[in-house]
Coordinates of C-alpha atoms and ligand atoms in Angstrom, one line a residue:
M1 CA -17.0 -31.3 -18.2
T2 CA -20.1 -29.4 -18.5
Q3 CA -21.6 -26.0 -19.0
I4 CA -24.5 -25.0 -16.8
D5 CA -27.0 -22.2 -17.6
I6 CA -29.3 -20.9 -14.8
V7 CA -31.9 -18.8 -16.6
G8 CA -34.4 -16.4 -14.9
L9 CA -34.9 -18.7 -11.9
T10 CA -37.8 -17.5 -9.5
K11 CA -38.8 -18.9 -6.2
R12 CA -41.3 -18.0 -3.6
Y13 CA -41.8 -19.2 -0.1
G14 CA -45.3 -18.2 0.8
T15 CA -45.1 -14.4 0.5
T16 CA -41.3 -14.2 0.4
L17 CA -39.8 -13.8 -3.0
A18 CA -36.5 -15.7 -2.4
L19 CA -35.4 -15.7 -6.0
D20 CA -36.4 -12.9 -8.4
G21 CA -34.9 -13.8 -11.8
V22 CA -31.5 -15.3 -11.2
T23 CA -29.5 -15.8 -14.3
L24 CA -25.9 -17.0 -14.4
Q25 CA -23.7 -19.5 -16.0
A26 CA -20.7 -21.7 -15.4
R27 CA -18.6 -22.7 -18.3
E28 CA -16.7 -26.0 -18.6
G29 CA -14.3 -26.4 -15.7
E30 CA -15.3 -23.0 -14.2
L31 CA -15.7 -22.4 -10.5
V32 CA -18.4 -19.9 -10.1
S33 CA -19.2 -18.4 -6.6
L34 CA -22.5 -17.1 -5.3
L35 CA -21.6 -14.4 -3.0
G36 CA -23.9 -12.3 -0.8
P37 CA -25.2 -11.7 2.8
S38 CA -27.5 -14.1 4.6
G39 CA -31.0 -14.3 3.1
C40 CA -30.1 -13.1 -0.4
G41 CA -31.0 -16.4 -2.0
K42 CA -27.7 -18.4 -2.5
T43 CA -28.9 -21.7 -0.8
T44 CA -32.2 -21.5 -2.6
T45 CA -30.5 -21.1 -6.0
L46 CA -28.2 -24.1 -5.2
R47 CA -31.0 -26.3 -3.9
C48 CA -32.9 -25.6 -7.2
V49 CA -29.9 -26.4 -9.2
A50 CA -29.4 -29.6 -7.2
G51 CA -33.0 -30.7 -7.7
F52 CA -33.9 -30.6 -4.0
M53 CA -36.4 -28.0 -4.7
Q54 CA -38.5 -26.9 -7.8
P55 CA -38.2 -23.4 -8.9
D56 CA -41.5 -21.5 -9.7
G57 CA -40.1 -20.2 -12.9
G58 CA -37.0 -20.3 -15.0
D59 CA -34.9 -23.1 -16.2
I60 CA -31.5 -25.0 -15.5
L61 CA -29.7 -26.2 -18.6
V62 CA -26.8 -28.7 -18.7
D63 CA -25.0 -28.4 -22.0
G64 CA -28.2 -26.7 -23.4
G65 CA -30.6 -29.3 -22.2
S66 CA -33.1 -28.6 -19.4
V67 CA -32.7 -30.7 -16.3
T68 CA -35.4 -28.7 -14.3
G69 CA -37.9 -31.7 -14.3
L70 CA -35.2 -34.3 -13.3
P71 CA -35.0 -35.7 -9.7
P72 CA -31.7 -35.1 -7.9
Q73 CA -30.2 -38.5 -8.6
K74 CA -30.8 -38.3 -12.3
R75 CA -28.8 -35.1 -12.5
D76 CA -25.4 -36.6 -11.7
F77 CA -24.3 -33.7 -9.6
G78 CA -22.0 -33.9 -6.5
V79 CA -23.2 -32.0 -3.5
V80 CA -21.3 -30.8 -0.6
F81 CA -23.4 -28.7 1.9
Q82 CA -22.7 -27.3 5.3
N83 CA -25.3 -29.5 7.0
Y84 CA -25.4 -32.3 4.5
A85 CA -23.9 -34.7 7.1
L86 CA -22.1 -37.9 6.7
F87 CA -23.9 -41.2 7.7
P88 CA -22.7 -41.5 11.3
H89 CA -22.9 -45.3 11.5
L90 CA -20.9 -45.8 8.3
T91 CA -17.2 -45.8 8.0
V92 CA -15.3 -43.4 5.8
F93 CA -15.0 -45.9 3.1
E94 CA -18.8 -46.8 3.3
N95 CA -19.7 -43.2 3.3
V96 CA -17.7 -42.4 0.1
A97 CA -18.7 -45.7 -1.5
Y98 CA -22.4 -45.1 -0.9
G99 CA -23.3 -43.3 -4.1
L100 CA -21.5 -46.0 -6.1
G101 CA -23.5 -48.8 -4.4
V102 CA -26.8 -46.8 -5.3
R103 CA -25.6 -46.7 -8.9
R104 CA -24.8 -50.5 -8.8
V105 CA -21.1 -50.0 -9.6
P106 CA -19.2 -53.5 -9.2
K107 CA -17.4 -53.8 -5.9
A108 CA -13.9 -53.9 -7.3
E109 CA -14.4 -50.7 -9.1
Q110 CA -16.0 -49.2 -6.1
R111 CA -12.7 -49.9 -4.2
A112 CA -10.6 -48.4 -6.8
R113 CA -12.7 -45.3 -7.1
V114 CA -13.1 -44.7 -3.4
A115 CA -9.3 -45.0 -3.0
D116 CA -8.7 -42.4 -5.9
A117 CA -11.4 -40.1 -4.2
L118 CA -9.7 -40.4 -0.8
A119 CA -6.2 -39.8 -2.3
M120 CA -7.6 -36.7 -4.0
V121 CA -8.6 -35.2 -0.6
R122 CA -5.6 -36.6 1.1
L123 CA -7.4 -39.0 3.4
Q124 CA -5.7 -42.3 2.6
G125 CA -5.4 -44.6 5.6
L126 CA -8.7 -43.4 7.3
E127 CA -11.0 -45.7 5.5
E128 CA -12.1 -47.7 8.5
R129 CA -12.8 -44.7 10.8
L130 CA -16.3 -43.5 11.8
P131 CA -17.2 -39.9 11.1
R132 CA -17.1 -39.1 14.9
A133 CA -13.5 -40.0 15.1
L134 CA -12.6 -37.3 12.6
S135 CA -12.0 -33.7 12.9
G136 CA -14.3 -31.1 11.3
G137 CA -12.0 -30.6 8.4
Q138 CA -11.5 -34.4 7.8
Q139 CA -15.2 -34.7 7.7
Q140 CA -15.7 -32.1 5.1
R141 CA -12.9 -33.7 3.1
V142 CA -15.0 -37.1 3.2
A143 CA -18.0 -35.1 2.2
L144 CA -15.9 -33.8 -0.8
A145 CA -14.7 -37.3 -1.6
R146 CA -18.3 -38.7 -1.5
A147 CA -19.3 -36.0 -4.0
L148 CA -16.3 -36.6 -6.3
V149 CA -16.5 -40.3 -6.4
I150 CA -19.5 -40.4 -8.6
R151 CA -17.6 -38.4 -11.2
P152 CA -20.3 -35.6 -11.2
R153 CA -21.1 -33.4 -14.1
L154 CA -21.2 -30.5 -11.7
L155 CA -20.1 -29.9 -8.2
L156 CA -22.3 -27.9 -5.8
L157 CA -20.8 -26.5 -2.6
D158 CA -22.9 -24.5 -0.1
E159 CA -20.7 -22.8 2.6
P160 CA -18.6 -26.1 3.0
L161 CA -16.1 -24.4 5.3
A162 CA -18.6 -22.6 7.6
N163 CA -18.1 -25.0 10.5
L164 CA -14.4 -25.0 10.4
D165 CA -12.0 -22.8 12.2
A166 CA -10.0 -20.1 10.5
R167 CA -6.8 -22.1 9.9
L168 CA -8.6 -25.2 8.6
R169 CA -10.9 -23.1 6.5
E170 CA -7.9 -21.8 4.5
E171 CA -6.3 -25.4 4.2
V172 CA -9.6 -27.0 3.0
R173 CA -10.3 -24.0 0.7
W174 CA -7.0 -24.6 -1.2
L175 CA -7.8 -28.4 -1.3
I176 CA -11.2 -27.7 -2.9
R177 CA -9.7 -25.4 -5.5
D178 CA -6.9 -27.9 -6.3
V179 CA -9.2 -30.8 -6.6
Q180 CA -11.7 -28.8 -8.8
Q181 CA -9.0 -27.8 -11.1
R182 CA -7.2 -31.1 -11.4
A183 CA -10.5 -32.9 -12.1
R184 CA -11.7 -30.0 -14.3
I185 CA -15.1 -30.1 -12.8
T186 CA -17.6 -27.3 -13.3
A187 CA -18.6 -26.0 -9.9
F188 CA -21.0 -23.6 -8.1
Y189 CA -19.8 -22.4 -4.7
V190 CA -21.9 -20.6 -2.2
T191 CA -20.3 -18.3 0.5
H192 CA -20.9 -15.1 2.3
D193 CA -17.1 -14.6 2.6
Q194 CA -15.7 -12.2 0.1
A195 CA -12.0 -13.4 0.6
E196 CA -13.0 -16.9 0.1
A197 CA -15.0 -16.1 -3.0
M198 CA -12.0 -13.9 -4.4
A199 CA -9.5 -16.7 -3.8
L200 CA -11.4 -19.6 -5.2
S201 CA -13.4 -18.2 -8.1
D202 CA -13.0 -17.9 -11.9
R203 CA -16.2 -15.7 -11.6
I204 CA -18.3 -14.4 -8.9
A205 CA -22.1 -13.7 -9.0
V206 CA -22.7 -11.1 -6.2
M207 CA -26.3 -11.5 -5.1
K208 CA -28.7 -8.9 -3.7
A209 CA -32.2 -9.8 -2.6
G210 CA -32.8 -12.7 -4.9
R211 CA -31.1 -11.2 -7.8
V212 CA -27.6 -11.1 -9.4
A213 CA -26.3 -7.5 -8.8
Q214 CA -23.1 -8.4 -10.8
F215 CA -21.5 -11.4 -12.5
A216 CA -17.9 -11.0 -13.3
T217 CA -14.2 -12.0 -12.5
P218 CA -12.9 -11.3 -9.0
R219 CA -10.8 -8.5 -10.5
E220 CA -13.7 -6.8 -12.1
I221 CA -15.9 -7.1 -9.1
Y222 CA -13.2 -5.6 -6.9
Q223 CA -12.0 -2.9 -9.2
R224 CA -15.0 -2.1 -11.3
P225 CA -18.1 -2.8 -9.2
A226 CA -21.4 -2.2 -10.8
E227 CA -22.8 -0.4 -7.7
A228 CA -22.0 0.6 -4.1
Y229 CA -23.6 -2.6 -2.7
V230 CA -21.1 -4.7 -4.6
A231 CA -18.1 -2.4 -3.7
R232 CA -19.1 -2.7 0.0
F233 CA -19.5 -6.4 -0.1
T234 CA -16.2 -7.2 -1.8
G235 CA -13.7 -5.5 0.4
E236 CA -13.1 -2.2 2.2
A237 CA -14.3 0.8 0.2
N238 CA -14.7 4.5 0.7
L239 CA -18.0 5.5 -0.9
I240 CA -18.5 9.1 -1.6
P241 CA -21.5 10.9 -3.3
A242 CA -19.9 12.8 -6.2
R243 CA -21.0 14.6 -9.4
P244 CA -18.6 14.3 -12.5
R245 CA -18.2 17.7 -14.3
D246 CA -17.3 16.5 -17.8
R247 CA -15.5 13.8 -19.7
T248 CA -11.7 13.7 -20.3
A249 CA -10.3 13.2 -23.6
E250 CA -9.7 9.4 -22.6
G251 CA -13.4 9.0 -21.7
W252 CA -12.8 9.2 -18.0
F253 CA -14.5 11.9 -15.9
H254 CA -13.3 15.2 -14.3
L255 CA -14.4 14.9 -10.8
P256 CA -14.2 17.9 -8.2
F257 CA -12.9 16.2 -5.1
G258 CA -11.4 17.6 -1.9
G259 CA -10.7 21.0 -3.6
V260 CA -9.0 19.5 -6.6
V261 CA -10.3 18.0 -9.9
L262 CA -9.4 14.3 -10.4
P263 CA -9.6 12.4 -13.7
V264 CA -11.4 9.1 -12.7
P265 CA -12.6 6.1 -14.7
G266 CA -16.2 5.2 -14.4
A267 CA -19.0 2.7 -15.5
E268 CA -20.9 3.0 -18.7
G269 CA -24.1 4.9 -18.3
I270 CA -22.7 7.7 -16.0
R271 CA -23.5 11.1 -17.4
P272 CA -21.7 14.3 -16.5
G273 CA -23.7 16.4 -14.2
D274 CA -25.7 13.5 -12.7
P275 CA -25.2 12.3 -9.2
A276 CA -22.9 9.3 -8.9
M277 CA -20.9 7.4 -6.3
L278 CA -17.2 7.5 -6.1
M279 CA -15.3 4.3 -4.8
L280 CA -11.9 4.7 -3.4
R281 CA -10.4 1.5 -2.1
P282 CA -8.0 2.2 0.9
E283 CA -5.0 1.4 -1.4
A284 CA -6.1 4.3 -3.8
L285 CA -5.1 6.7 -1.1
S286 CA -1.5 7.6 0.1
L287 CA 0.2 10.3 1.9
M288 CA 2.1 13.2 0.3
D289 CA 3.7 16.4 1.3
P290 CA 0.8 18.7 2.2
G291 CA 2.6 21.7 0.4
A292 CA 3.0 19.8 -2.8
P293 CA 0.9 20.7 -5.9
G294 CA -2.2 18.5 -6.1
A295 CA -2.1 17.5 -2.4
I296 CA -5.6 17.3 -0.9
P297 CA -5.5 18.6 2.6
A298 CA -6.9 16.2 5.3
L299 CA -7.2 16.1 9.1
V300 CA -6.1 12.8 10.7
L301 CA -8.9 11.5 13.0
G302 CA -7.3 8.3 14.0
A303 CA -4.3 5.9 13.3
A304 CA -3.9 2.2 14.2
F305 CA -0.7 0.3 13.7
L306 CA -1.5 -3.0 12.0
G307 CA 2.1 -4.2 11.5
A308 CA 2.2 -4.2 7.6
A309 CA 0.4 -0.8 7.4
L310 CA -0.8 2.1 9.4
A311 CA -4.6 2.3 9.1
C312 CA -5.8 5.9 9.2
E313 CA -9.1 7.6 9.3
V314 CA -9.0 11.2 7.8
S315 CA -11.5 14.0 7.2
L316 CA -11.5 16.5 4.3
A317 CA -12.3 20.1 4.5
D318 CA -16.0 19.3 3.6
G319 CA -16.3 16.7 6.4
T320 CA -15.9 13.6 4.0
R321 CA -14.4 10.8 6.1
L322 CA -11.9 8.4 4.4
R323 CA -10.2 5.3 5.4
M324 CA -6.8 4.6 4.1
Q325 CA -3.6 2.4 4.7
A326 CA -0.4 4.4 5.1
S327 CA 3.1 3.0 5.3
P328 CA 3.8 1.6 8.7
H329 CA 6.9 4.0 8.9
A330 CA 4.6 7.0 8.5
T331 CA 4.6 9.2 11.6
V332 CA 0.9 10.1 11.6
Q333 CA -1.0 11.2 14.7
P334 CA -4.5 12.2 15.3
G335 CA -5.0 16.1 15.0
M336 CA -2.3 16.4 12.2
T337 CA -3.0 17.9 8.9
I338 CA -1.6 15.7 6.1
G339 CA -1.6 15.8 2.3
L340 CA -3.5 13.1 0.5
A341 CA -2.7 11.7 -2.9
V342 CA -5.3 9.8 -5.0
D343 CA -4.1 7.0 -7.4
T344 CA -7.1 7.5 -9.7
A345 CA -6.3 4.2 -11.4
H346 CA -7.8 2.6 -8.2
A347 CA -10.8 5.0 -8.2
W348 CA -14.0 4.1 -9.8
L349 CA -17.2 6.1 -10.5
M350 CA -20.5 4.1 -10.3
P351 CA -24.1 4.9 -10.9
D352 CA -25.9 6.1 -7.7
I353 CA -28.2 3.1 -7.2
P354 CA -30.5 3.1 -4.1
Q355 CA -29.2 0.2 -1.8
Ligands
LIG1 N1 -37.9 -23.0 3.9 C1 -38.1 -21.7 3.8 N2 -39.3 -21.2 4.1 C2 -39.6 -19.9 4.1 N3 -38.6 -19.0 3.7 C3 -37.4 -19.4 3.5 C4 -37.2 -20.8 3.5 N4 -35.8 -20.9 3.0 C5 -35.4 -19.6 2.8 N5 -36.3 -18.8 3.1 C6 -36.2 -17.3 2.8 O1 -35.8 -17.1 1.4 C7 -34.8 -16.2 1.4 C8 -33.5 -16.7 0.8 O2 -32.9 -17.6 1.6 P1 -31.7 -18.5 1.3 O3 -31.7 -19.0 0.0 O4 -31.5 -19.5 2.4 O5 -30.5 -17.4 1.5 P2 -28.9 -17.5 1.7 O6 -28.5 -18.9 1.4 O7 -28.4 -16.4 0.8 O8 -28.7 -17.1 3.2 C9 -34.6 -15.6 2.8 O9 -35.5 -14.4 2.9 C10 -35.1 -16.7 3.6 O10 -35.5 -16.2 4.9
LIG2 MG1 -27.4 -20.2 2.7

């Protein structure tokens, strides 16, 4: 069990600034995801941590000691990368045992540890197979066993599910979380898939152009995003320019919206009168009687039956468009005027940061 600190990491490729001061941490036994769109620097961060690449600046600390100068094999990190392929001419057993051979672990102990690792990823009985005789999901489980067998201080996973189909992705995702928790291994997990990051992580670092935009628990990231970029990347969100009027007694904000004034919670640093950005997740909105007090009148632009919900797009009097999920039993049709209720506990006011 290990604590990892990544401190102010910078990295350039020629004129591209790939990492612009990345700081984050994984505590003992924690799984931390790096989440962000393609090109934001996730893989570069992980490669620097693994030691496959030297950063231009910053430091990587393991339990407080720098490993930045150490070659990969001296770091004792287990690595599972999307394209970090198995040796095609070696059997499953030989692939998993490889790192133990390099470390001169005695043969008998190698056999026991490979058996343990294969049991952990539920691949017993396939020891003599060659990689090409395995499915994609089985191959990634071998890669996971190969990383685990060395009893790494840290597990590094870069989009390990990217080449799997949707159903297998979910299965291997749960397996990874289960193995990581049972072995209590500290882990960094790279993904561009917000659902994957939410389901797996203790904390998520949302990355934006070589920096960490927000580093927090999945719940905080989803409910209390630091900026619109984070809100947009972590699920469906209505984002509406807004200007809070003043503070409520509880420290929320009075916000004129759709002809009413809503009390909404907001981020630190927001000042009444300044431009801000209101986030309404679709679940913050519901239908109410258009004649009832407090109802916000809205015009239905479109409705799609999704089975568990009726997805609607509506427009307010000032033209603001919102997406919401109504009850599948609601009888809502385009052209209808409806009443909108806002559950302000699911609303969130953020600073208006340029994207
Ligand atoms: N070997 C390389 N040479 C030049 N530029 C690179 C190289 N690898 C990555 N980059 C650039 O660095 C930035 C970050 O890339 P990367 O870390 O791979 O992002 P991610 O994994 O989030 O998709 C991108 O702009 C990418 O184009
Ligand atoms: Mg990548």
